[in-house]
Amino acid sequence: MSSTRKRILVTGGAGFLGSHLCERLLAQGHDVLCVDNYFTGRKDNIAHLLGEPHFEAMRHDICFPLYVEVDEIYNLACPASPIHYQFDPVQTTKTSVLGAINMLGLAKRVKAKIFQSSTSEVYGDPTVHPQREEYRGNVNPIGPRACYDEGKRAAETLFFDYHRQHNLRIRVARIFNTYGPRMHPNDGRVVSNFIVQALKGEPITVYGSGEQTRAFCFVDDLIEGFLRLMAASDDVTGPVNLGNPVETTVRELAERIIAMTGSRSKIETKPLPVDDPVQRCPDISRARNLLDWEPRVPLETGLERTIAYFERLLRERGEIAAAPLRLRA
Ligand code: NAD
Ligand code: UDP
């Protein structure tokens, strides 16, 4: 083994972000162990990696202890879309909290550096805008999003306690809405929903007035941020916001996707889900200063790549006609 090749564990490695991360780590020449229970992840996401000599996939639920020898751990395992994390909320909290305890215990035993994929949801429905890392958030602890938000907050607490108590090398990233190829087509997230609806010519479901905002980061930019944070010096523990600070309303996103796909879909308004944050946008000064990182892919370019991915997927599944929608006028 070369001296720079590391053994790296990626939990949730068969998910949307995890599969892109595994790909990048392999390209850098590392040995990658992907651990996933396939709750929301898919074998299809990693099928192209299975033949790689330095890639290994293991079915395992991180709510149970794991004994492996690794140098670094990226802890991504956790359903991320509201419909998935609210499907079995108790399991969501267990994955965040017990999963963090197990992965931190592993990191402590093998002296590995460990990365936590936290979330902008730790800010809840924010009263400060844009959100900086110092902001402590506005989370409803008993609402339907709490299993995810509070689970991730407890995981952050555990990471910082292991760091203070056991000198563990930790990296905590707070990820804002990220999109791209390999998002689950039925995960209910806004980008995947709107693209699939537009491609199928179905109504575009805008929840509430559509005036709520999000800021969307393309997956390649985010993964670059992960790698830089992991490689940063050990005093850079985080939390560090990673996301694209370009804010857009949900209605603007819908209109843009309709235009880009050439779809005949019409916007249909649906009730706003409980505790849906009104406004969300990262302040990424910390990531800029500490990691020299900022997103490079404009929304238009990222959406083009994501639309191309879903067009191919839906055609393969026979859910849309063979010719691209733009050419079907
Ligand atoms: P995803 O659902 O595609 O991936 C999560 C993966 O974790 C899946 O492969 C799933 O099968 C696996 N998993 C779930 N519970 C598990 C368990 N108990 N044991 C082992 N594996 C388990 O979601 P994603 O978008 O790739 O999110 C990855 C991580 O990033 C999550 O921790 C999520 O909270 C965080 N995050 C994502 C976003 C985003 O916009 N995509 C935003 C904020 C935070
Ligand atoms: N949303 C929407 N229509 C959809 C799916 C989502 O209007 O079909 C809205 C949702 O209410 C929220 C925003 O889009 O205001 C982002 O939702 P998503 O589930 O993608 O992420 P999160 O709410 O976790 O940021």
mmCIF file of C-alpha atoms and ligand atoms in Angstrom:
data_model
loop_
_atom_site.group_PDB
_atom_site.id
_atom_site.type_symbol
_atom_site.label_atom_id
_atom_site.label_comp_id
_atom_site.label_asym_id
_atom_site.label_seq_id
_atom_site.Cartn_x
_atom_site.Cartn_y
_atom_site.Cartn_z
ATOM 1 C CA MET A 1 0.000 0.000 0.000
ATOM 2 C CA SER A 2 1.345 3.464 -0.845
ATOM 3 C CA SER A 3 2.027 5.723 2.147
ATOM 4 C CA THR A 4 -0.695 8.176 1.063
ATOM 5 C CA ARG A 5 -3.376 5.528 0.501
ATOM 6 C CA LYS A 6 -5.804 5.543 3.418
ATOM 7 C CA ARG A 7 -8.471 3.057 4.445
ATOM 8 C CA ILE A 8 -11.647 5.118 4.520
ATOM 9 C CA LEU A 9 -15.074 4.134 5.831
ATOM 10 C CA VAL A 10 -18.094 5.878 4.302
ATOM 11 C CA THR A 11 -21.342 5.149 6.168
ATOM 12 C CA GLY A 12 -24.392 5.743 3.981
ATOM 13 C CA GLY A 13 -22.049 5.163 1.030
ATOM 14 C CA ALA A 14 -24.813 3.817 -1.240
ATOM 15 C CA GLY A 15 -26.882 6.985 -0.867
ATOM 16 C CA PHE A 16 -26.945 10.098 -3.018
ATOM 17 C CA LEU A 17 -24.020 11.977 -1.440
ATOM 18 C CA GLY A 18 -22.216 8.852 -0.203
ATOM 19 C CA SER A 19 -21.903 7.319 -3.672
ATOM 20 C CA HIS A 20 -20.332 10.512 -5.057
ATOM 21 C CA LEU A 21 -17.958 10.643 -2.099
ATOM 22 C CA CYS A 22 -16.897 6.986 -2.568
ATOM 23 C CA GLU A 23 -16.196 7.751 -6.235
ATOM 24 C CA ARG A 24 -14.005 10.772 -5.415
ATOM 25 C CA LEU A 25 -12.067 8.922 -2.678
ATOM 26 C CA LEU A 26 -11.357 5.998 -5.023
ATOM 27 C CA ALA A 27 -10.179 8.445 -7.693
ATOM 28 C CA GLN A 28 -7.737 9.829 -5.126
ATOM 29 C CA GLY A 29 -6.312 6.310 -4.694
ATOM 30 C CA HIS A 30 -7.789 5.343 -1.329
ATOM 31 C CA ASP A 31 -9.255 2.055 -0.099
ATOM 32 C CA VAL A 32 -12.981 2.661 0.416
ATOM 33 C CA LEU A 33 -15.310 0.640 2.626
ATOM 34 C CA CYS A 34 -18.943 1.552 1.962
ATOM 35 C CA VAL A 35 -21.323 0.617 4.779
ATOM 36 C CA ASP A 36 -25.066 0.925 4.191
ATOM 37 C CA ASN A 37 -28.322 -0.748 5.270
ATOM 38 C CA TYR A 38 -29.991 0.291 1.965
ATOM 39 C CA PHE A 39 -32.885 2.026 3.720
ATOM 40 C CA THR A 40 -32.808 4.871 1.186
ATOM 41 C CA GLY A 41 -29.578 4.017 -0.627
ATOM 42 C CA ARG A 42 -29.512 1.853 -3.734
ATOM 43 C CA LYS A 43 -27.070 -0.755 -4.991
ATOM 44 C CA ASP A 44 -27.448 0.888 -8.421
ATOM 45 C CA ASN A 45 -25.663 3.959 -7.036
ATOM 46 C CA ILE A 46 -22.491 1.947 -6.403
ATOM 47 C CA ALA A 47 -22.849 -0.821 -9.030
ATOM 48 C CA HIS A 48 -20.183 0.834 -11.196
ATOM 49 C CA LEU A 49 -17.711 0.754 -8.270
ATOM 50 C CA LEU A 50 -18.117 -2.908 -7.314
ATOM 51 C CA GLY A 51 -15.457 -4.075 -9.795
ATOM 52 C CA GLU A 52 -12.873 -1.638 -8.405
ATOM 53 C CA PRO A 53 -10.129 -3.505 -6.498
ATOM 54 C CA HIS A 54 -10.026 -0.849 -3.747
ATOM 55 C CA PHE A 55 -13.778 -0.702 -3.156
ATOM 56 C CA GLU A 56 -15.763 -2.868 -0.771
ATOM 57 C CA ALA A 57 -19.466 -2.711 0.130
ATOM 58 C CA MET A 58 -20.876 -4.057 3.401
ATOM 59 C CA ARG A 59 -24.537 -4.258 4.456
ATOM 60 C CA HIS A 60 -24.710 -3.020 8.029
ATOM 61 C CA ASP A 61 -26.947 -0.833 10.196
ATOM 62 C CA ILE A 62 -24.842 1.706 12.124
ATOM 63 C CA CYS A 63 -27.245 1.480 15.074
ATOM 64 C CA PHE A 64 -25.140 -1.609 15.857
ATOM 65 C CA PRO A 65 -21.408 -1.595 16.628
ATOM 66 C CA LEU A 66 -18.984 -2.093 13.775
ATOM 67 C CA TYR A 67 -15.468 -3.521 14.096
ATOM 68 C CA VAL A 68 -13.222 -2.589 11.185
ATOM 69 C CA GLU A 69 -9.738 -1.084 10.862
ATOM 70 C CA VAL A 70 -9.770 2.298 9.115
ATOM 71 C CA ASP A 71 -7.851 5.593 9.101
ATOM 72 C CA GLU A 72 -10.784 7.934 8.389
ATOM 73 C CA ILE A 73 -14.564 7.789 8.756
ATOM 74 C CA TYR A 74 -17.171 9.841 6.894
ATOM 75 C CA ASN A 75 -20.459 9.380 8.759
ATOM 76 C CA LEU A 76 -23.233 10.033 6.226
ATOM 77 C CA ALA A 77 -25.724 7.298 7.152
ATOM 78 C CA CYS A 78 -29.154 8.847 7.809
ATOM 79 C CA PRO A 79 -32.229 9.330 5.648
ATOM 80 C CA ALA A 80 -32.154 12.951 4.489
ATOM 81 C CA SER A 81 -35.449 13.774 2.805
ATOM 82 C CA PRO A 82 -38.454 14.700 4.970
ATOM 83 C CA ILE A 83 -40.672 11.858 3.696
ATOM 84 C CA HIS A 84 -37.933 9.296 4.336
ATOM 85 C CA TYR A 85 -36.847 10.519 7.756
ATOM 86 C CA GLN A 86 -40.463 10.895 8.903
ATOM 87 C CA PHE A 87 -41.395 7.373 7.691
ATOM 88 C CA ASP A 88 -39.851 5.776 10.818
ATOM 89 C CA PRO A 89 -38.930 8.709 13.073
ATOM 90 C CA VAL A 90 -37.709 6.551 15.957
ATOM 91 C CA GLN A 91 -35.273 4.793 13.625
ATOM 92 C CA THR A 92 -34.133 8.212 12.334
ATOM 93 C CA THR A 93 -33.203 9.368 15.838
ATOM 94 C CA LYS A 94 -31.544 6.007 16.537
ATOM 95 C CA THR A 95 -29.488 6.269 13.355
ATOM 96 C CA SER A 96 -28.310 9.785 14.235
ATOM 97 C CA VAL A 97 -27.644 9.196 17.938
ATOM 98 C CA LEU A 98 -26.755 5.490 18.302
ATOM 99 C CA GLY A 99 -25.049 5.640 14.908
ATOM 100 C CA ALA A 100 -22.893 8.572 16.074
ATOM 101 C CA ILE A 101 -22.030 6.779 19.332
ATOM 102 C CA ASN A 102 -21.011 3.635 17.455
ATOM 103 C CA MET A 103 -18.966 5.467 14.831
ATOM 104 C CA LEU A 104 -17.308 7.703 17.436
ATOM 105 C CA GLY A 105 -16.507 4.606 19.512
ATOM 106 C CA LEU A 106 -14.952 3.015 16.443
ATOM 107 C CA ALA A 107 -12.962 6.190 15.696
ATOM 108 C CA LYS A 108 -11.698 6.259 19.277
ATOM 109 C CA ARG A 109 -10.630 2.600 19.226
ATOM 110 C CA VAL A 110 -8.745 2.803 15.908
ATOM 111 C CA LYS A 111 -7.659 6.474 16.357
ATOM 112 C CA ALA A 112 -9.374 7.503 13.117
ATOM 113 C CA LYS A 113 -10.323 11.017 12.082
ATOM 114 C CA ILE A 114 -14.112 11.282 11.809
ATOM 115 C CA PHE A 115 -16.402 13.509 9.713
ATOM 116 C CA GLN A 116 -20.061 14.138 10.531
ATOM 117 C CA SER A 117 -22.599 15.116 7.888
ATOM 118 C CA SER A 118 -24.705 17.497 9.929
ATOM 119 C CA THR A 119 -27.310 19.735 8.410
ATOM 120 C CA SER A 120 -28.766 23.205 8.072
ATOM 121 C CA GLU A 121 -31.786 21.687 9.868
ATOM 122 C CA VAL A 122 -29.912 22.224 13.154
ATOM 123 C CA TYR A 123 -30.971 25.879 12.633
ATOM 124 C CA GLY A 124 -34.631 24.804 12.377
ATOM 125 C CA ASP A 125 -36.887 27.579 11.056
ATOM 126 C CA PRO A 126 -34.219 30.278 11.387
ATOM 127 C CA THR A 127 -34.862 33.750 12.761
ATOM 128 C CA VAL A 128 -31.420 34.931 11.637
ATOM 129 C CA HIS A 129 -30.570 35.315 7.995
ATOM 130 C CA PRO A 130 -28.309 34.146 6.372
ATOM 131 C CA GLN A 131 -27.346 31.451 8.880
ATOM 132 C CA ARG A 132 -23.893 31.624 10.447
ATOM 133 C CA GLU A 133 -22.408 28.797 12.491
ATOM 134 C CA GLU A 134 -22.736 30.830 15.731
ATOM 135 C CA TYR A 135 -26.526 30.891 15.382
ATOM 136 C CA ARG A 136 -28.067 28.338 17.776
ATOM 137 C CA GLY A 137 -31.231 27.732 15.857
ATOM 138 C CA ASN A 138 -34.981 27.657 16.250
ATOM 139 C CA VAL A 139 -36.011 24.005 16.304
ATOM 140 C CA ASN A 140 -39.391 22.662 17.413
ATOM 141 C CA PRO A 141 -38.307 19.719 19.603
ATOM 142 C CA ILE A 142 -41.644 17.883 19.360
ATOM 143 C CA GLY A 143 -42.630 18.504 15.733
ATOM 144 C CA PRO A 144 -42.504 16.043 12.806
ATOM 145 C CA ARG A 145 -39.029 17.264 11.726
ATOM 146 C CA ALA A 146 -37.591 16.907 15.247
ATOM 147 C CA CYS A 147 -36.449 13.280 14.806
ATOM 148 C CA TYR A 148 -34.029 14.544 12.173
ATOM 149 C CA ASP A 149 -33.196 18.018 13.530
ATOM 150 C CA GLU A 150 -32.740 17.000 17.166
ATOM 151 C CA GLY A 151 -31.038 13.729 16.184
ATOM 152 C CA LYS A 152 -28.460 15.705 14.214
ATOM 153 C CA ARG A 153 -28.079 18.248 17.046
ATOM 154 C CA ALA A 154 -27.460 15.426 19.555
ATOM 155 C CA ALA A 155 -24.927 13.913 17.143
ATOM 156 C CA GLU A 156 -23.057 17.247 17.023
ATOM 157 C CA THR A 157 -23.008 17.290 20.842
ATOM 158 C CA LEU A 158 -21.539 13.784 20.884
ATOM 159 C CA PHE A 159 -18.881 14.725 18.332
ATOM 160 C CA PHE A 160 -17.746 17.739 20.365
ATOM 161 C CA ASP A 161 -17.812 15.777 23.649
ATOM 162 C CA TYR A 162 -15.666 12.997 22.149
ATOM 163 C CA HIS A 163 -13.329 15.703 20.896
ATOM 164 C CA ARG A 164 -13.044 17.419 24.312
ATOM 165 C CA GLN A 165 -13.101 14.256 26.410
ATOM 166 C CA HIS A 166 -11.069 11.871 24.237
ATOM 167 C CA ASN A 167 -9.096 14.208 21.942
ATOM 168 C CA LEU A 168 -10.785 12.691 18.926
ATOM 169 C CA ARG A 169 -10.054 14.423 15.625
ATOM 170 C CA ILE A 170 -13.477 15.544 14.399
ATOM 171 C CA ARG A 171 -14.858 17.451 11.410
ATOM 172 C CA VAL A 172 -18.487 18.624 11.460
ATOM 173 C CA ALA A 173 -20.074 19.943 8.233
ATOM 174 C CA ARG A 174 -23.515 21.552 8.212
ATOM 175 C CA ILE A 175 -24.841 20.738 4.772
ATOM 176 C CA PHE A 176 -27.441 22.924 3.066
ATOM 177 C CA ASN A 177 -29.811 21.649 0.338
ATOM 178 C CA THR A 178 -27.751 19.727 -2.194
ATOM 179 C CA TYR A 179 -28.920 18.236 -5.483
ATOM 180 C CA GLY A 180 -27.568 16.304 -8.443
ATOM 181 C CA PRO A 181 -27.523 12.961 -10.230
ATOM 182 C CA ARG A 182 -28.425 9.898 -8.069
ATOM 183 C CA MET A 183 -30.956 11.727 -5.945
ATOM 184 C CA HIS A 184 -33.739 9.253 -5.266
ATOM 185 C CA PRO A 185 -36.544 9.926 -7.791
ATOM 186 C CA ASN A 186 -39.239 9.380 -5.130
ATOM 187 C CA ASP A 187 -37.626 10.996 -2.118
ATOM 188 C CA GLY A 188 -39.961 13.980 -2.229
ATOM 189 C CA ARG A 189 -37.186 16.578 -2.211
ATOM 190 C CA VAL A 190 -37.993 19.644 -4.179
ATOM 191 C CA VAL A 191 -35.424 19.390 -6.984
ATOM 192 C CA SER A 192 -36.060 15.708 -7.729
ATOM 193 C CA ASN A 193 -39.844 16.128 -7.401
ATOM 194 C CA PHE A 194 -40.012 19.104 -9.776
ATOM 195 C CA ILE A 195 -37.726 17.540 -12.401
ATOM 196 C CA VAL A 196 -39.557 14.195 -12.392
ATOM 197 C CA GLN A 197 -42.947 15.955 -12.514
ATOM 198 C CA ALA A 198 -41.806 18.220 -15.364
ATOM 199 C CA LEU A 199 -40.374 15.327 -17.380
ATOM 200 C CA LYS A 200 -43.581 13.317 -16.956
ATOM 201 C CA GLY A 201 -45.774 16.322 -17.780
ATOM 202 C CA GLU A 202 -47.446 16.072 -14.361
ATOM 203 C CA PRO A 203 -48.455 19.070 -12.204
ATOM 204 C CA ILE A 204 -45.532 20.722 -10.369
ATOM 205 C CA THR A 205 -46.448 20.582 -6.675
ATOM 206 C CA VAL A 206 -45.500 23.854 -5.005
ATOM 207 C CA TYR A 207 -46.138 23.692 -1.256
ATOM 208 C CA GLY A 208 -47.584 26.838 0.302
ATOM 209 C CA SER A 209 -47.128 30.128 -1.532
ATOM 210 C CA GLY A 210 -43.797 29.010 -3.000
ATOM 211 C CA GLU A 211 -42.228 32.166 -1.559
ATOM 212 C CA GLN A 212 -40.144 30.134 0.935
ATOM 213 C CA THR A 213 -36.474 30.129 -0.027
ATOM 214 C CA ARG A 214 -33.686 27.570 -0.231
ATOM 215 C CA ALA A 215 -30.142 27.762 -1.596
ATOM 216 C CA PHE A 216 -29.133 24.807 -3.772
ATOM 217 C CA CYS A 217 -25.624 23.394 -3.994
ATOM 218 C CA PHE A 218 -24.517 21.016 -6.764
ATOM 219 C CA VAL A 219 -23.206 17.706 -5.432
ATOM 220 C CA ASP A 220 -19.680 18.005 -6.941
ATOM 221 C CA ASP A 221 -19.114 21.303 -5.138
ATOM 222 C CA LEU A 222 -20.284 19.847 -1.849
ATOM 223 C CA ILE A 223 -18.010 16.777 -2.079
ATOM 224 C CA GLU A 224 -15.044 19.077 -2.743
ATOM 225 C CA GLY A 225 -15.972 20.859 0.501
ATOM 226 C CA PHE A 226 -16.053 17.512 2.379
ATOM 227 C CA LEU A 227 -12.560 16.605 1.160
ATOM 228 C CA ARG A 228 -11.128 20.009 2.052
ATOM 229 C CA LEU A 229 -12.649 19.938 5.517
ATOM 230 C CA MET A 230 -11.302 16.428 6.187
ATOM 231 C CA ALA A 231 -7.839 17.492 4.971
ATOM 232 C CA ALA A 232 -7.792 20.711 7.029
ATOM 233 C CA SER A 233 -5.571 21.025 10.091
ATOM 234 C CA ASP A 234 -6.844 19.392 13.293
ATOM 235 C CA ASP A 235 -7.856 22.686 14.912
ATOM 236 C CA VAL A 236 -10.545 22.999 12.194
ATOM 237 C CA THR A 237 -13.224 20.910 13.878
ATOM 238 C CA GLY A 238 -16.177 22.824 12.465
ATOM 239 C CA PRO A 239 -19.044 23.204 12.481
ATOM 240 C CA VAL A 240 -18.632 24.600 8.982
ATOM 241 C CA ASN A 241 -21.565 25.507 6.751
ATOM 242 C CA LEU A 242 -21.293 23.927 3.294
ATOM 243 C CA GLY A 243 -23.812 25.078 0.733
ATOM 244 C CA ASN A 244 -24.401 27.505 -2.094
ATOM 245 C CA PRO A 245 -25.276 30.992 -0.838
ATOM 246 C CA VAL A 246 -27.402 31.820 -3.885
ATOM 247 C CA GLU A 247 -30.968 31.926 -2.566
ATOM 248 C CA THR A 248 -34.026 31.190 -4.684
ATOM 249 C CA THR A 249 -37.725 30.826 -3.969
ATOM 250 C CA VAL A 250 -39.395 27.470 -4.511
ATOM 251 C CA ARG A 251 -41.698 29.055 -7.103
ATOM 252 C CA GLU A 252 -38.710 30.424 -9.072
ATOM 253 C CA LEU A 253 -37.178 26.956 -9.011
ATOM 254 C CA ALA A 254 -40.401 25.462 -10.391
ATOM 255 C CA GLU A 255 -40.560 28.029 -13.202
ATOM 256 C CA ARG A 256 -36.923 27.499 -14.083
ATOM 257 C CA ILE A 257 -37.290 23.717 -14.285
ATOM 258 C CA ILE A 258 -40.433 24.017 -16.433
ATOM 259 C CA ALA A 259 -38.531 26.310 -18.825
ATOM 260 C CA MET A 260 -35.404 24.141 -18.928
ATOM 261 C CA THR A 261 -37.290 20.915 -19.646
ATOM 262 C CA GLY A 262 -39.694 22.568 -22.096
ATOM 263 C CA SER A 263 -42.460 20.903 -20.089
ATOM 264 C CA ARG A 264 -46.172 21.609 -20.442
ATOM 265 C CA SER A 265 -46.639 21.005 -16.701
ATOM 266 C CA LYS A 266 -48.600 23.584 -14.718
ATOM 267 C CA ILE A 267 -47.882 24.666 -11.164
ATOM 268 C CA GLU A 268 -50.320 23.220 -8.593
ATOM 269 C CA THR A 269 -50.367 24.582 -5.046
ATOM 270 C CA LYS A 270 -50.431 22.137 -2.099
ATOM 271 C CA PRO A 271 -50.504 22.765 1.662
ATOM 272 C CA LEU A 272 -47.208 23.739 3.280
ATOM 273 C CA PRO A 273 -45.837 20.915 5.484
ATOM 274 C CA VAL A 274 -45.704 21.553 9.270
ATOM 275 C CA ASP A 275 -42.560 23.419 10.461
ATOM 276 C CA ASP A 276 -41.355 23.987 6.872
ATOM 277 C CA PRO A 277 -38.597 26.643 7.187
ATOM 278 C CA VAL A 278 -39.549 29.972 5.575
ATOM 279 C CA GLN A 279 -36.084 31.104 4.589
ATOM 280 C CA ARG A 280 -32.778 29.293 4.400
ATOM 281 C CA CYS A 281 -29.421 30.404 3.056
ATOM 282 C CA PRO A 282 -25.892 29.685 4.339
ATOM 283 C CA ASP A 283 -23.292 32.227 5.320
ATOM 284 C CA ILE A 284 -20.181 30.432 4.030
ATOM 285 C CA SER A 285 -17.535 32.920 5.246
ATOM 286 C CA ARG A 286 -16.057 30.278 7.531
ATOM 287 C CA ALA A 287 -15.665 27.740 4.698
ATOM 288 C CA ARG A 288 -14.181 30.445 2.462
ATOM 289 C CA ASN A 289 -11.641 31.464 5.115
ATOM 290 C CA LEU A 290 -10.690 28.085 6.530
ATOM 291 C CA LEU A 291 -10.981 25.860 3.460
ATOM 292 C CA ASP A 292 -10.653 28.339 0.581
ATOM 293 C CA TRP A 293 -13.880 26.729 -0.629
ATOM 294 C CA GLU A 294 -16.924 28.061 -2.405
ATOM 295 C CA PRO A 295 -19.349 26.511 -4.887
ATOM 296 C CA ARG A 296 -18.398 26.837 -8.565
ATOM 297 C CA VAL A 297 -21.329 25.223 -10.409
ATOM 298 C CA PRO A 298 -24.165 27.662 -11.208
ATOM 299 C CA LEU A 299 -27.737 26.459 -10.603
ATOM 300 C CA GLU A 300 -28.458 26.386 -14.363
ATOM 301 C CA THR A 301 -25.508 24.058 -15.071
ATOM 302 C CA GLY A 302 -26.239 21.808 -12.113
ATOM 303 C CA LEU A 303 -29.901 21.540 -13.074
ATOM 304 C CA GLU A 304 -28.961 20.652 -16.667
ATOM 305 C CA ARG A 305 -26.862 17.719 -15.414
ATOM 306 C CA THR A 306 -29.552 16.619 -12.994
ATOM 307 C CA ILE A 307 -32.300 16.818 -15.621
ATOM 308 C CA ALA A 308 -30.124 14.738 -18.000
ATOM 309 C CA TYR A 309 -29.723 12.117 -15.248
ATOM 310 C CA PHE A 310 -33.460 11.870 -14.549
ATOM 311 C CA GLU A 311 -34.310 11.834 -18.274
ATOM 312 C CA ARG A 312 -32.057 8.800 -18.730
ATOM 313 C CA LEU A 313 -33.380 7.073 -15.594
ATOM 314 C CA LEU A 314 -37.064 7.562 -16.454
ATOM 315 C CA ARG A 315 -36.477 6.446 -20.070
ATOM 316 C CA GLU A 316 -34.722 3.277 -18.885
ATOM 317 C CA ARG A 317 -37.683 2.567 -16.615
ATOM 318 C CA GLY A 318 -40.116 3.208 -19.465
ATOM 319 C CA GLU A 319 -41.780 6.015 -17.485
ATOM 320 C CA ILE A 320 -41.292 8.614 -20.247
ATOM 321 C CA ALA A 321 -41.123 8.362 -24.036
ATOM 322 C CA ALA A 322 -37.787 7.733 -25.742
ATOM 323 C CA ALA A 323 -37.236 11.234 -27.162
ATOM 324 C CA PRO A 324 -36.172 13.981 -24.749
ATOM 325 C CA LEU A 325 -39.096 16.192 -23.743
ATOM 326 C CA ARG A 326 -37.441 19.320 -25.182
ATOM 327 C CA LEU A 327 -37.581 17.694 -28.653
ATOM 328 C CA ARG A 328 -41.174 16.472 -28.361
ATOM 329 C CA ALA A 329 -43.003 19.762 -28.893
HETATM 330 P P1 NAD B 1 -29.592 9.442 1.201
HETATM 331 O O1 NAD B 1 -30.867 9.035 1.836
HETATM 332 O O2 NAD B 1 -29.451 9.297 -0.264
HETATM 333 O O3 NAD B 1 -28.368 8.669 1.867
HETATM 334 C C1 NAD B 1 -28.361 8.207 3.189
HETATM 335 C C2 NAD B 1 -27.765 6.811 3.187
HETATM 336 O O4 NAD B 1 -27.702 6.316 4.535
HETATM 337 C C3 NAD B 1 -28.620 5.815 2.406
HETATM 338 O O5 NAD B 1 -27.796 5.070 1.543
HETATM 339 C C4 NAD B 1 -29.264 4.945 3.482
HETATM 340 O O6 NAD B 1 -29.580 3.651 3.030
HETATM 341 C C5 NAD B 1 -28.176 4.967 4.543
HETATM 342 N N1 NAD B 1 -28.658 4.683 5.899
HETATM 343 C C6 NAD B 1 -29.736 5.206 6.530
HETATM 344 N N2 NAD B 1 -29.847 4.722 7.780
HETATM 345 C C7 NAD B 1 -28.783 3.859 7.939
HETATM 346 C C8 NAD B 1 -28.346 3.056 9.015
HETATM 347 N N3 NAD B 1 -29.010 3.005 10.181
HETATM 348 N N4 NAD B 1 -27.239 2.293 8.840
HETATM 349 C C9 NAD B 1 -26.563 2.311 7.657
HETATM 350 N N5 NAD B 1 -26.939 3.057 6.603
HETATM 351 C C10 NAD B 1 -28.035 3.831 6.748
HETATM 352 O O7 NAD B 1 -29.311 10.951 1.640
HETATM 353 P P2 NAD B 1 -28.138 11.954 1.245
HETATM 354 O O8 NAD B 1 -28.760 13.136 0.652
HETATM 355 O O9 NAD B 1 -27.068 11.238 0.493
HETATM 356 O O10 NAD B 1 -27.609 12.363 2.693
HETATM 357 C C11 NAD B 1 -26.390 11.871 3.224
HETATM 358 C C12 NAD B 1 -26.105 12.566 4.548
HETATM 359 O O11 NAD B 1 -25.996 13.971 4.336
HETATM 360 C C13 NAD B 1 -27.206 12.380 5.599
HETATM 361 O O12 NAD B 1 -26.586 12.196 6.855
HETATM 362 C C14 NAD B 1 -27.961 13.683 5.568
HETATM 363 O O13 NAD B 1 -28.536 13.970 6.821
HETATM 364 C C15 NAD B 1 -26.875 14.672 5.202
HETATM 365 N N6 NAD B 1 -27.439 15.878 4.555
HETATM 366 C C16 NAD B 1 -27.829 15.833 3.235
HETATM 367 C C17 NAD B 1 -28.372 16.979 2.651
HETATM 368 C C18 NAD B 1 -28.783 17.013 1.196
HETATM 369 O O14 NAD B 1 -29.244 18.061 0.727
HETATM 370 N N7 NAD B 1 -28.631 15.954 0.408
HETATM 371 C C19 NAD B 1 -28.527 18.141 3.411
HETATM 372 C C20 NAD B 1 -28.156 18.125 4.747
HETATM 373 C C21 NAD B 1 -27.579 16.987 5.294
HETATM 374 N N1 UDP B 2 -41.357 21.601 -1.763
HETATM 375 C C1 UDP B 2 -42.351 21.917 -2.663
HETATM 376 N N2 UDP B 2 -42.823 20.942 -3.480
HETATM 377 C C2 UDP B 2 -42.343 19.678 -3.472
HETATM 378 C C3 UDP B 2 -41.310 19.349 -2.555
HETATM 379 C C4 UDP B 2 -40.844 20.340 -1.698
HETATM 380 O O1 UDP B 2 -42.824 23.059 -2.731
HETATM 381 O O2 UDP B 2 -42.819 18.845 -4.275
HETATM 382 C C5 UDP B 2 -40.831 22.667 -0.893
HETATM 383 C C6 UDP B 2 -40.806 22.312 0.590
HETATM 384 O O3 UDP B 2 -42.045 22.628 1.203
HETATM 385 C C7 UDP B 2 -39.673 23.194 1.095
HETATM 386 C C8 UDP B 2 -38.700 23.245 -0.104
HETATM 387 O O4 UDP B 2 -39.470 22.881 -1.242
HETATM 388 O O5 UDP B 2 -40.144 24.498 1.348
HETATM 389 C C9 UDP B 2 -37.514 22.308 0.042
HETATM 390 O O6 UDP B 2 -38.003 21.035 0.377
HETATM 391 P P1 UDP B 2 -37.063 19.750 0.483
HETATM 392 O O7 UDP B 2 -37.912 18.638 1.003
HETATM 393 O O8 UDP B 2 -36.328 19.539 -0.780
HETATM 394 O O9 UDP B 2 -35.946 20.148 1.556
HETATM 395 P P2 UDP B 2 -36.011 20.835 3.008
HETATM 396 O O10 UDP B 2 -37.410 21.256 3.335
HETATM 397 O O11 UDP B 2 -35.505 19.787 3.908
HETATM 398 O O12 UDP B 2 -35.116 21.995 2.841
#
